[in-house]
């Protein structure tokens, strides 16, 4: 069997076992995939996910960093950020989520985590451009617009927030989140 086919089969088997919750088998096949192709980030991402599921954040961080060294993507950066967030390293988490969004503005996991970390680090103003960029790139426009409105309310920019919420309600009058936010602003 050629190395590329061996890599693909083992990576797929790792993903299947991970999905089924058999972490031992998932780890076994991800290791085989990494051996077949050490220049691919996917096996290291899978191994990092297994480590997270087992609660070994230190190992997960090393594996995400190894994946990023092979191929720096929004997903590898987001993985590093998630581990830092879980460990309470808010500054580091913020940095990695921002880098992930610089690569892919539509990464909703990185965006949601960056919002959370911006509140934890007192930098809510800094995420407004990320939210605006995500609105242009993602299918989740309503949710992003509502999150942006919430941040704008927090920053005292109520008129801008109201415009975003009204825009959501124009497109989707049944959006409960937007209705509730407008009602709370009026109170």
Coordinates of C-alpha atoms in Angstrom, one line a residue:
X1 CA 0.0 0.0 0.0
X2 CA 1.4 3.5 -0.8
X3 CA 2.0 6.0 2.0
X4 CA -0.6 8.4 0.8
X5 CA -3.4 5.8 0.8
X6 CA -2.1 4.4 4.1
X7 CA -2.3 7.9 5.5
X8 CA -5.9 8.5 4.3
X9 CA -7.2 5.2 5.5
X10 CA -5.6 5.6 9.0
X11 CA -6.8 9.2 9.3
X12 CA -10.3 8.2 8.4
X13 CA -10.3 5.3 10.8
X14 CA -9.0 7.7 13.5
X15 CA -11.9 10.1 12.8
X16 CA -14.4 7.3 12.9
X17 CA -13.2 5.9 16.2
X18 CA -13.0 9.4 17.7
X19 CA -16.6 10.0 16.6
X20 CA -17.6 6.7 18.3
X21 CA -15.8 7.7 21.5
X22 CA -13.2 4.9 21.3
X23 CA -10.2 7.1 22.1
X24 CA -7.7 4.2 22.3
X25 CA -8.5 3.1 18.8
X26 CA -8.7 6.7 17.5
X27 CA -5.3 7.4 19.0
X28 CA -3.8 4.2 17.4
X29 CA -5.0 5.1 13.9
X30 CA -4.1 8.8 14.2
X31 CA -0.5 7.7 15.2
X32 CA -0.4 5.4 12.2
X33 CA -1.5 8.3 10.0
X34 CA 1.1 10.6 11.5
X35 CA 3.8 8.0 10.8
X36 CA 2.6 7.7 7.2
X37 CA 2.6 11.5 6.6
X38 CA 4.4 13.6 9.2
X39 CA 3.8 16.7 7.0
X40 CA 0.0 16.6 7.6
X41 CA -1.6 18.5 10.5
X42 CA -4.8 16.4 10.6
X43 CA -3.4 13.4 12.6
X44 CA -1.9 15.8 15.2
X45 CA -5.3 17.6 15.4
X46 CA -7.0 14.3 16.0
X47 CA -4.5 13.3 18.7
X48 CA -5.0 16.6 20.3
X49 CA -8.7 16.1 20.4
X50 CA -8.2 12.7 22.0
X51 CA -6.0 14.3 24.6
X52 CA -8.7 17.0 25.3
X53 CA -11.3 14.3 25.7
X54 CA -9.1 12.5 28.2
X55 CA -8.6 15.8 30.1
X56 CA -4.9 16.0 29.3
X57 CA -4.7 19.7 28.4
X58 CA -0.9 19.8 28.5
X59 CA -0.6 17.0 26.0
X60 CA -3.3 18.5 23.8
X61 CA -1.5 21.9 23.7
X62 CA 1.8 20.2 22.6
X63 CA -0.1 18.3 19.9
X64 CA -2.0 21.4 18.6
X65 CA 1.3 23.3 18.5
X66 CA 2.8 20.4 16.6
X67 CA -0.1 20.6 14.1
X68 CA 0.4 24.3 13.8
X69 CA 4.1 23.8 13.1
X70 CA 3.2 21.5 10.3
X71 CA 0.4 23.7 8.9
X72 CA -0.8 26.9 10.5
X73 CA -4.5 27.1 9.9
X74 CA -7.4 28.8 11.6
X75 CA -8.3 25.3 13.1
X76 CA -4.8 24.7 14.6
X77 CA -4.7 28.2 16.1
X78 CA -8.2 27.8 17.4
X79 CA -7.2 24.5 19.0
X80 CA -4.3 26.2 20.8
X81 CA -6.6 29.0 21.9
X82 CA -9.2 26.5 23.2
X83 CA -6.6 24.8 25.4
X84 CA -5.4 28.1 26.7
X85 CA -9.0 29.2 27.4
X86 CA -9.6 25.9 29.4
X87 CA -6.4 26.5 31.4
X88 CA -7.5 30.1 32.2
X89 CA -4.7 31.7 30.1
X90 CA -7.0 34.4 28.8
X91 CA -4.4 36.6 27.2
X92 CA -2.9 33.7 25.3
X93 CA -6.3 32.4 24.3
X94 CA -7.3 35.8 23.0
X95 CA -4.1 36.0 20.9
X96 CA -4.7 32.6 19.2
X97 CA -8.4 33.2 18.5
X98 CA -7.5 36.5 17.0
X99 CA -4.9 34.9 14.8
X100 CA -7.4 32.2 13.7
X101 CA -9.8 34.9 12.7
X102 CA -7.1 36.8 10.8
X103 CA -6.8 33.7 8.7
X104 CA -10.5 32.8 8.4
X105 CA -13.0 35.5 9.6
X106 CA -15.9 33.0 9.3
X107 CA -14.5 30.6 12.0
X108 CA -17.5 30.7 14.3
X109 CA -15.8 28.7 17.1
X110 CA -12.9 31.2 17.2
X111 CA -15.2 34.1 16.9
X112 CA -17.4 33.0 19.9
X113 CA -14.4 32.2 22.0
X114 CA -12.8 35.6 21.1
X115 CA -16.0 37.3 22.2
X116 CA -15.8 35.4 25.5
X117 CA -12.1 36.2 26.0
X118 CA -12.6 39.9 25.1
X119 CA -14.9 40.2 28.0
X120 CA -12.5 38.3 30.3
X121 CA -9.6 40.5 29.2
X122 CA -11.5 43.8 29.1
X123 CA -11.1 44.3 25.3
X124 CA -14.6 44.3 24.0
X125 CA -13.9 47.2 21.7
X126 CA -11.2 45.2 19.9
X127 CA -13.6 42.5 18.7
X128 CA -16.0 44.8 16.9
X129 CA -13.9 44.6 13.6
X130 CA -13.7 40.8 13.9
X131 CA -17.5 40.6 14.2
X132 CA -18.0 43.0 11.3
X133 CA -15.6 40.9 9.1
X134 CA -17.4 37.7 10.1
X135 CA -20.8 39.2 9.0
X136 CA -19.3 39.5 5.5
X137 CA -18.0 35.9 5.5
X138 CA -20.3 33.6 7.3
X139 CA -23.7 32.0 6.9
X140 CA -24.5 32.8 10.5
X141 CA -25.1 36.5 9.8
X142 CA -28.0 36.9 12.2
X143 CA -26.2 35.4 15.1
X144 CA -23.1 37.4 14.5
X145 CA -25.1 40.6 14.1
X146 CA -26.9 40.0 17.4
X147 CA -23.6 39.3 19.1
X148 CA -22.2 42.5 17.6
X149 CA -25.3 44.4 18.9
X150 CA -24.7 43.0 22.4
X151 CA -21.1 44.2 22.4
X152 CA -22.1 47.6 21.1
X153 CA -24.7 47.9 23.9
X154 CA -22.0 46.9 26.4
X155 CA -19.8 49.7 24.9
X156 CA -22.5 52.3 25.2
X157 CA -23.1 52.4 21.5
X158 CA -26.8 51.8 21.7
X159 CA -27.9 53.5 18.5
X160 CA -25.6 51.4 16.4
X161 CA -26.7 48.3 18.3
X162 CA -30.4 49.2 17.6
X163 CA -29.6 49.5 13.9
X164 CA -28.2 46.0 13.8
X165 CA -31.1 44.5 15.7
X166 CA -33.6 46.2 13.5
X167 CA -31.7 44.9 10.5
X168 CA -32.1 41.3 11.9
X169 CA -35.8 41.8 12.6
X170 CA -36.3 43.2 9.1
X171 CA -35.1 40.0 7.6
X172 CA -36.4 37.7 10.3
X173 CA -39.3 39.2 12.4
X174 CA -39.5 36.1 14.5
X175 CA -35.9 36.4 15.8
X176 CA -36.5 36.2 19.6
X177 CA -33.0 37.2 20.6
X178 CA -33.2 40.5 18.6
X179 CA -36.7 41.2 20.0
X180 CA -35.6 40.7 23.5
X181 CA -32.5 42.9 23.1
X182 CA -34.5 45.8 21.6
X183 CA -37.1 45.4 24.4
X184 CA -34.4 45.5 27.1
X185 CA -32.9 48.6 25.5
X186 CA -36.3 50.4 25.6
X187 CA -36.8 49.6 29.3

